[in-house]
Amino acid sequence: MNQTITTATLLTMSEDTYVILDIRDRAAYEFGHVAGAVHMPEGSLDTISLPQDKQLILYGRNDAQSIQAAECLAAKGYHTFVLSGGYTTWVQGQFDGRNRAQEVERSIHKKFHRAIWSRFAKAVAAYNLVNEGDRIAVCISGGKDSMLMAKLFQELKRHNKVLFDLEFLVMDPGYSPANRMIIEQNAAMLSVPIHIFETRIFDSVYNIHNNPCYICARMRRGHLYNQAKQLGCNKIALGHHFDDVIETILMGMIYGGQVQTMMPKLHSANFEGMQLIRPMYFIREADIKHWRDYNDLHFLQCACRFTEACATNSMESLSKRQEIKQLIAHLKKGNPQIEQNIFRSVENVNLQTLISYKDKDGVHHHFMDDYEN
């Protein structure tokens, strides 16, 4: 019969007496997992051989899933336990009293100077993202990208000659108490003074079946602009990185039938005087993950209160963005420059070789319009 085990108990156990099994999908596991956990999707439990002489500690997207899988293994003679609270509870148990903020800041300037700091500074300079007198709302979701962006902005303000102000903005659209606590604890540990405001967005999209995540994202963007403007900010900063950019390019072509990209900065169409900036435009996701793991930081994949029901289910691997990630990884095996080439493709557009295009005023132009001339 399987039993539950707490994070505190797990930390006291000898590592050679147990094996931790993460039975969530691949995307959730790669985003973050319990240290030393072996990825073993729920569907593979019937076909894989596991050590009979060790205790098996399982966790999934919720305790119910974990208990079901543990009972299945227990019926085969394995000695199973369920990690109570799963990955979320384990993350909460990782906060300690060390001065983690200074360690993280030191790693940005030393270990990750070239891969992260230099690329952040390059984007700020190349696209003129930060100007004298700016008041920037750094939008924090609680994930690895936005938390790294917050630390980078702190370092930029500390060392840059341009005077600007920061607001570290966290919107709570209806987080579960546990997820909100992790965001707050990570911010405190990293010395990021967050400003939290609450909305009811999750309640609004709960019963929407078609593209609820897209609608939620649009609503969140509007609330962020509005709150930032109330705080006297003229810009909001989002943590999209290089991989997001090239994936968006391919997604537009393959699924949208259009050539477009994720811009490094935009004027808001609905909030006069406001801009959106993306200062992590040149930073690779692999380097962000390396920074996270090097500093032993733990973030949730998605702080949405529906994470357990949708963001980490088996359909994640079938999402369009995941398909694009896999396509790029496959193409990279034959051409290591494929990612840079995708990025450069929207910098080297020759209008004379396009069938048609729209100009900045939305006017449609077709090559046949003046072909005879």
PDB file of N, CA, C and O in Angstrom, residues 173 199-208 215 219 223 305-306:
ATOM      1  N   PRO A 173      -4.406  37.325 -11.195  1.00  0.00           N
ATOM      2  CA  PRO A 173      -5.704  37.202 -11.874  1.00  0.00           C
ATOM      3  C   PRO A 173      -6.595  36.137 -11.246  1.00  0.00           C
ATOM      4  O   PRO A 173      -7.632  35.783 -11.785  1.00  0.00           O
ATOM      5  N   THR A 199      -7.030  40.979  -9.978  1.00  0.00           N
ATOM      6  CA  THR A 199      -8.135  41.048 -10.931  1.00  0.00           C
ATOM      7  C   THR A 199      -8.919  39.750 -10.825  1.00  0.00           C
ATOM      8  O   THR A 199      -8.542  38.849 -10.073  1.00  0.00           O
ATOM      9  N   ARG A 200      -9.995  39.645 -11.597  1.00  0.00           N
ATOM     10  CA  ARG A 200     -10.817  38.424 -11.588  1.00  0.00           C
ATOM     11  C   ARG A 200     -10.804  37.768 -12.966  1.00  0.00           C
ATOM     12  O   ARG A 200     -11.800  37.191 -13.395  1.00  0.00           O
ATOM     13  N   ILE A 201      -9.673  37.855 -13.653  1.00  0.00           N
ATOM     14  CA  ILE A 201      -9.599  37.361 -15.036  1.00  0.00           C
ATOM     15  C   ILE A 201      -9.876  35.861 -15.119  1.00  0.00           C
ATOM     16  O   ILE A 201     -10.586  35.399 -16.015  1.00  0.00           O
ATOM     17  N   PHE A 202      -9.319  35.083 -14.213  1.00  0.00           N
ATOM     18  CA  PHE A 202      -9.525  33.637 -14.286  1.00  0.00           C
ATOM     19  C   PHE A 202     -11.000  33.277 -14.187  1.00  0.00           C
ATOM     20  O   PHE A 202     -11.473  32.357 -14.854  1.00  0.00           O
ATOM     21  N   ASP A 203     -11.739  34.003 -13.341  1.00  0.00           N
ATOM     22  CA  ASP A 203     -13.183  33.756 -13.254  1.00  0.00           C
ATOM     23  C   ASP A 203     -13.865  34.093 -14.573  1.00  0.00           C
ATOM     24  O   ASP A 203     -14.814  33.410 -14.990  1.00  0.00           O
ATOM     25  N   SER A 204     -13.375  35.126 -15.248  1.00  0.00           N
ATOM     26  CA  SER A 204     -13.995  35.578 -16.499  1.00  0.00           C
ATOM     27  C   SER A 204     -13.809  34.580 -17.632  1.00  0.00           C
ATOM     28  O   SER A 204     -14.675  34.446 -18.497  1.00  0.00           O
ATOM     29  N   VAL A 205     -12.667  33.875 -17.645  1.00  0.00           N
ATOM     30  CA  VAL A 205     -12.383  32.965 -18.765  1.00  0.00           C
ATOM     31  C   VAL A 205     -12.654  31.503 -18.423  1.00  0.00           C
ATOM     32  O   VAL A 205     -12.445  30.619 -19.245  1.00  0.00           O
ATOM     33  N   TYR A 206     -13.141  31.257 -17.210  1.00  0.00           N
ATOM     34  CA  TYR A 206     -13.297  29.877 -16.739  1.00  0.00           C
ATOM     35  C   TYR A 206     -14.166  29.038 -17.671  1.00  0.00           C
ATOM     36  O   TYR A 206     -13.866  27.873 -17.949  1.00  0.00           O
ATOM     37  N   ASN A 207     -15.250  29.626 -18.177  1.00  0.00           N
ATOM     38  CA  ASN A 207     -16.188  28.862 -19.007  1.00  0.00           C
ATOM     39  C   ASN A 207     -15.983  29.074 -20.496  1.00  0.00           C
ATOM     40  O   ASN A 207     -16.821  28.656 -21.303  1.00  0.00           O
ATOM     41  N   ILE A 208     -14.900  29.722 -20.880  1.00  0.00           N
ATOM     42  CA  ILE A 208     -14.605  29.922 -22.293  1.00  0.00           C
ATOM     43  C   ILE A 208     -13.865  28.690 -22.821  1.00  0.00           C
ATOM     44  O   ILE A 208     -12.838  28.290 -22.275  1.00  0.00           O
ATOM     45  N   ILE A 215      -7.380  34.544 -24.861  1.00  0.00           N
ATOM     46  CA  ILE A 215      -8.245  35.602 -24.330  1.00  0.00           C
ATOM     47  C   ILE A 215      -7.723  36.080 -22.982  1.00  0.00           C
ATOM     48  O   ILE A 215      -7.689  37.282 -22.694  1.00  0.00           O
ATOM     49  N   MET A 219      -6.500  39.913 -22.010  1.00  0.00           N
ATOM     50  CA  MET A 219      -7.077  40.619 -20.872  1.00  0.00           C
ATOM     51  C   MET A 219      -5.994  41.029 -19.878  1.00  0.00           C
ATOM     52  O   MET A 219      -6.003  42.143 -19.343  1.00  0.00           O
ATOM     53  N   HIS A 223      -4.922  44.861 -18.491  1.00  0.00           N
ATOM     54  CA  HIS A 223      -4.861  45.214 -17.066  1.00  0.00           C
ATOM     55  C   HIS A 223      -3.454  45.700 -16.682  1.00  0.00           C
ATOM     56  O   HIS A 223      -3.321  46.612 -15.854  1.00  0.00           O
ATOM     57  N   ARG A 305      -4.263  29.231 -11.836  1.00  0.00           N
ATOM     58  CA  ARG A 305      -4.853  28.269 -10.907  1.00  0.00           C
ATOM     59  C   ARG A 305      -5.368  27.028 -11.636  1.00  0.00           C
ATOM     60  O   ARG A 305      -5.732  26.032 -11.010  1.00  0.00           O
ATOM     61  N   PHE A 306      -5.402  27.074 -12.984  1.00  0.00           N
ATOM     62  CA  PHE A 306      -5.831  25.916 -13.761  1.00  0.00           C
ATOM     63  C   PHE A 306      -4.642  25.110 -14.269  1.00  0.00           C
ATOM     64  O   PHE A 306      -4.796  24.216 -15.093  1.00  0.00           O
TER      65      PHE A 306
END
